[in-house]
Amino acid sequence: MTSVTSYVYNGYCVAFIGTKSGRLKKIRVDGPPHGGVQYETMLVIKDGSPILRDMAFSLDHNYLYVMSEKQVSKATHTH
């Protein structure tokens, strides 16, 4: 895990976790009694470089900007 951010979408808290292998994990984090549920993992940094800690949402919150040392990617989170 290299970075974490979260957002409330349709009443659910979703955590976005960046990894050392350039992937972005989406985890629904509702707390007890439901706990966390990972529902998507996507490769967002094409060369598999680590995602840097600074991630940012677009102003309309439809996209999450994710960075490595060589690339900036725009990932959608509304699935």
XYZ file of N, CA and C in Angstrom:
237
model
N 0.851 -1.166 0.000
C 0.000 0.000 0.000
C 0.903 1.237 0.000
N 0.686 2.105 -0.992
C 1.503 3.310 -1.093
C 0.703 4.587 -0.914
N -0.626 4.495 -1.072
C -1.463 5.688 -0.915
C -2.895 5.279 -0.600
N -3.605 6.188 0.074
C -4.999 5.934 0.453
C -5.776 7.245 0.386
N -6.976 7.175 -0.163
C -7.922 8.278 -0.076
C -9.315 7.656 -0.018
N -10.318 8.446 0.291
C -11.673 7.894 0.383
C -12.689 8.921 -0.084
N -13.896 8.420 -0.322
C -14.979 9.254 -0.837
C -16.297 8.569 -0.501
N -17.325 9.337 -0.195
C -18.657 8.780 0.028
C -19.412 8.866 -1.289
N -19.843 7.707 -1.790
C -20.534 7.610 -3.075
C -21.830 6.838 -2.885
N -22.954 7.458 -3.203
C -24.275 6.833 -3.045
C -24.490 6.272 -1.646
N -23.992 6.975 -0.644
C -24.183 6.563 0.738
C -23.186 5.543 1.249
N -22.230 5.126 0.418
C -21.220 4.155 0.822
C -19.856 4.819 0.872
N -19.076 4.497 1.882
C -17.709 4.993 1.972
C -16.805 4.052 1.169
N -16.103 4.613 0.199
C -15.224 3.834 -0.655
C -13.792 4.299 -0.434
N -12.892 3.357 -0.123
C -11.475 3.655 0.026
C -10.773 3.273 -1.268
N -9.864 4.129 -1.698
C -9.056 3.892 -2.886
C -7.624 3.703 -2.412
N -7.046 2.550 -2.709
C -5.729 2.212 -2.203
C -4.786 1.991 -3.381
N -3.704 2.776 -3.422
C -2.683 2.613 -4.446
C -1.647 1.613 -3.979
N -1.093 0.854 -4.931
C -0.141 -0.197 -4.586
C 1.239 0.056 -5.198
N 2.205 -0.741 -4.753
C 3.577 -0.663 -5.276
C 3.660 -1.163 -6.713
N 2.650 -1.892 -7.168
C 2.669 -2.446 -8.521
C 1.812 -1.651 -9.508
N 1.415 -0.421 -9.137
C 0.668 0.442 -10.050
C -0.813 0.153 -10.145
N -1.334 -0.561 -9.184
C -2.759 -0.880 -9.198
C -3.526 -0.001 -8.214
N -4.803 0.186 -8.514
C -5.701 0.925 -7.648
C -6.785 -0.045 -7.188
N -6.907 -0.208 -5.869
C -7.927 -1.095 -5.302
C -9.069 -0.245 -4.781
N -10.289 -0.670 -5.081
C -11.488 0.000 -4.577
C -12.121 -0.900 -3.534
N -12.290 -0.346 -2.336
C -12.817 -1.130 -1.220
C -13.973 -0.377 -0.578
N -15.123 -1.029 -0.509
C -16.269 -0.440 0.181
C -16.049 -0.633 1.668
N -16.069 0.464 2.402
C -15.759 0.444 3.832
C -16.968 0.976 4.591
N -17.864 0.087 4.957
C -19.086 0.506 5.641
C -19.015 0.342 7.140
N -18.015 -0.357 7.624
C -17.920 -0.600 9.052
C -18.840 -1.726 9.484
N -18.851 -2.016 10.788
C -19.680 -3.113 11.303
C -21.148 -2.884 10.983
N -21.921 -3.893 10.713
C -21.552 -5.298 10.670
C -21.029 -5.755 9.309
N -20.948 -4.860 8.329
C -20.599 -5.268 6.969
C -19.103 -5.437 6.744
N -18.284 -4.622 7.378
C -16.840 -4.685 7.159
C -16.459 -4.156 5.789
N -15.228 -4.389 5.384
C -14.747 -3.924 4.087
C -14.888 -4.988 3.020
N -15.220 -4.540 1.800
C -15.370 -5.452 0.675
C -14.611 -4.869 -0.511
N -13.559 -5.574 -0.950
C -12.846 -5.132 -2.145
C -13.670 -5.529 -3.351
N -13.995 -4.569 -4.222
C -14.824 -4.912 -5.362
C -14.185 -4.632 -6.697
N -13.007 -4.023 -6.708
C -12.333 -3.825 -7.996
C -10.852 -3.558 -7.764
N -10.040 -4.095 -8.659
C -8.620 -3.780 -8.725
C -8.315 -3.484 -10.180
N -7.679 -2.346 -10.429
C -7.371 -1.988 -11.810
C -5.942 -1.486 -11.932
N -5.297 -1.824 -13.052
C -3.954 -1.346 -13.328
C -4.079 0.066 -13.888
N -3.539 1.048 -13.184
C -3.652 2.438 -13.634
C -2.313 3.023 -14.054
N -1.212 2.423 -13.609
C 0.119 2.846 -14.029
C 0.653 1.738 -14.935
N 0.733 2.027 -16.229
C 0.990 1.000 -17.235
C 2.292 0.226 -17.043
N 3.351 0.883 -16.555
C 4.617 0.164 -16.407
C 4.746 -0.528 -15.042
N 3.696 -0.484 -14.235
C 3.698 -1.166 -12.944
C 4.481 -0.456 -11.853
N 4.802 0.824 -12.080
C 5.517 1.610 -11.068
C 4.619 1.883 -9.871
N 5.206 2.121 -8.708
C 4.403 2.424 -7.514
C 3.577 3.699 -7.688
N 2.390 3.677 -7.125
C 1.539 4.871 -7.095
C 2.036 5.763 -5.963
N 2.216 7.026 -6.270
C 2.660 7.983 -5.253
C 1.519 8.303 -4.296
N 1.865 8.843 -3.148
C 0.859 9.035 -2.092
C -0.176 10.097 -2.407
N 0.141 11.050 -3.267
C -0.796 12.139 -3.566
C -1.749 11.755 -4.678
N -2.997 11.483 -4.336
C -4.059 11.237 -5.307
C -5.052 12.384 -5.157
N -5.735 12.732 -6.254
C -6.657 13.867 -6.197
C -7.910 13.570 -7.012
N -9.071 13.966 -6.486
C -10.328 13.835 -7.215
C -10.521 15.024 -8.141
N -11.188 14.796 -9.266
C -11.592 15.899 -10.131
C -12.636 16.729 -9.377
N -12.877 17.934 -9.844
C -13.816 18.824 -9.141
C -15.220 18.231 -9.046
N -15.635 17.466 -10.059
C -16.969 16.855 -10.029
C -16.963 15.470 -9.351
N -15.804 15.031 -8.858
C -15.621 13.747 -8.163
C -15.916 12.526 -9.029
N -15.908 12.689 -10.355
C -16.110 11.537 -11.239
C -14.817 10.789 -11.526
N -13.681 11.429 -11.303
C -12.391 10.826 -11.620
C -11.422 10.992 -10.462
N -10.479 10.062 -10.406
C -9.403 10.124 -9.431
C -8.094 10.168 -10.204
N -7.290 11.186 -9.967
C -5.987 11.307 -10.615
C -4.946 10.611 -9.755
N -4.194 9.723 -10.395
C -3.217 8.876 -9.726
C -1.871 9.093 -10.416
N -0.794 9.181 -9.634
C 0.505 9.499 -10.204
C 1.571 8.489 -9.817
N 2.508 8.285 -10.739
C 3.768 7.604 -10.440
C 4.862 8.631 -10.734
N 6.102 8.230 -10.662
C 7.179 9.176 -10.954
C 7.213 9.577 -12.423
N 6.600 8.757 -13.317
C 6.674 9.017 -14.751
C 5.327 9.201 -15.432
N 4.242 9.019 -14.732
C 2.929 8.996 -15.380
C 1.850 9.560 -14.465
N 0.859 10.229 -15.086
C -0.371 10.631 -14.396
C -1.517 9.911 -15.091
N -2.375 9.256 -14.335
C -3.519 8.531 -14.898
C -4.807 9.067 -14.297
N -5.855 8.992 -15.093
C -7.190 9.405 -14.647
C -8.048 8.144 -14.578
N -8.482 7.801 -13.376
C -9.307 6.605 -13.172
C -10.707 7.024 -12.790
N -11.692 6.323 -13.328
C -13.078 6.572 -12.932
C -13.391 5.739 -11.697
N -14.236 6.256 -10.837
C -14.589 5.473 -9.640
C -16.070 5.187 -9.567
N -16.834 5.562 -10.559
C -18.293 5.402 -10.487
C -18.723 4.108 -11.168
N -18.377 2.969 -10.538
C -18.810 1.666 -11.046
C -19.686 0.988 -10.031
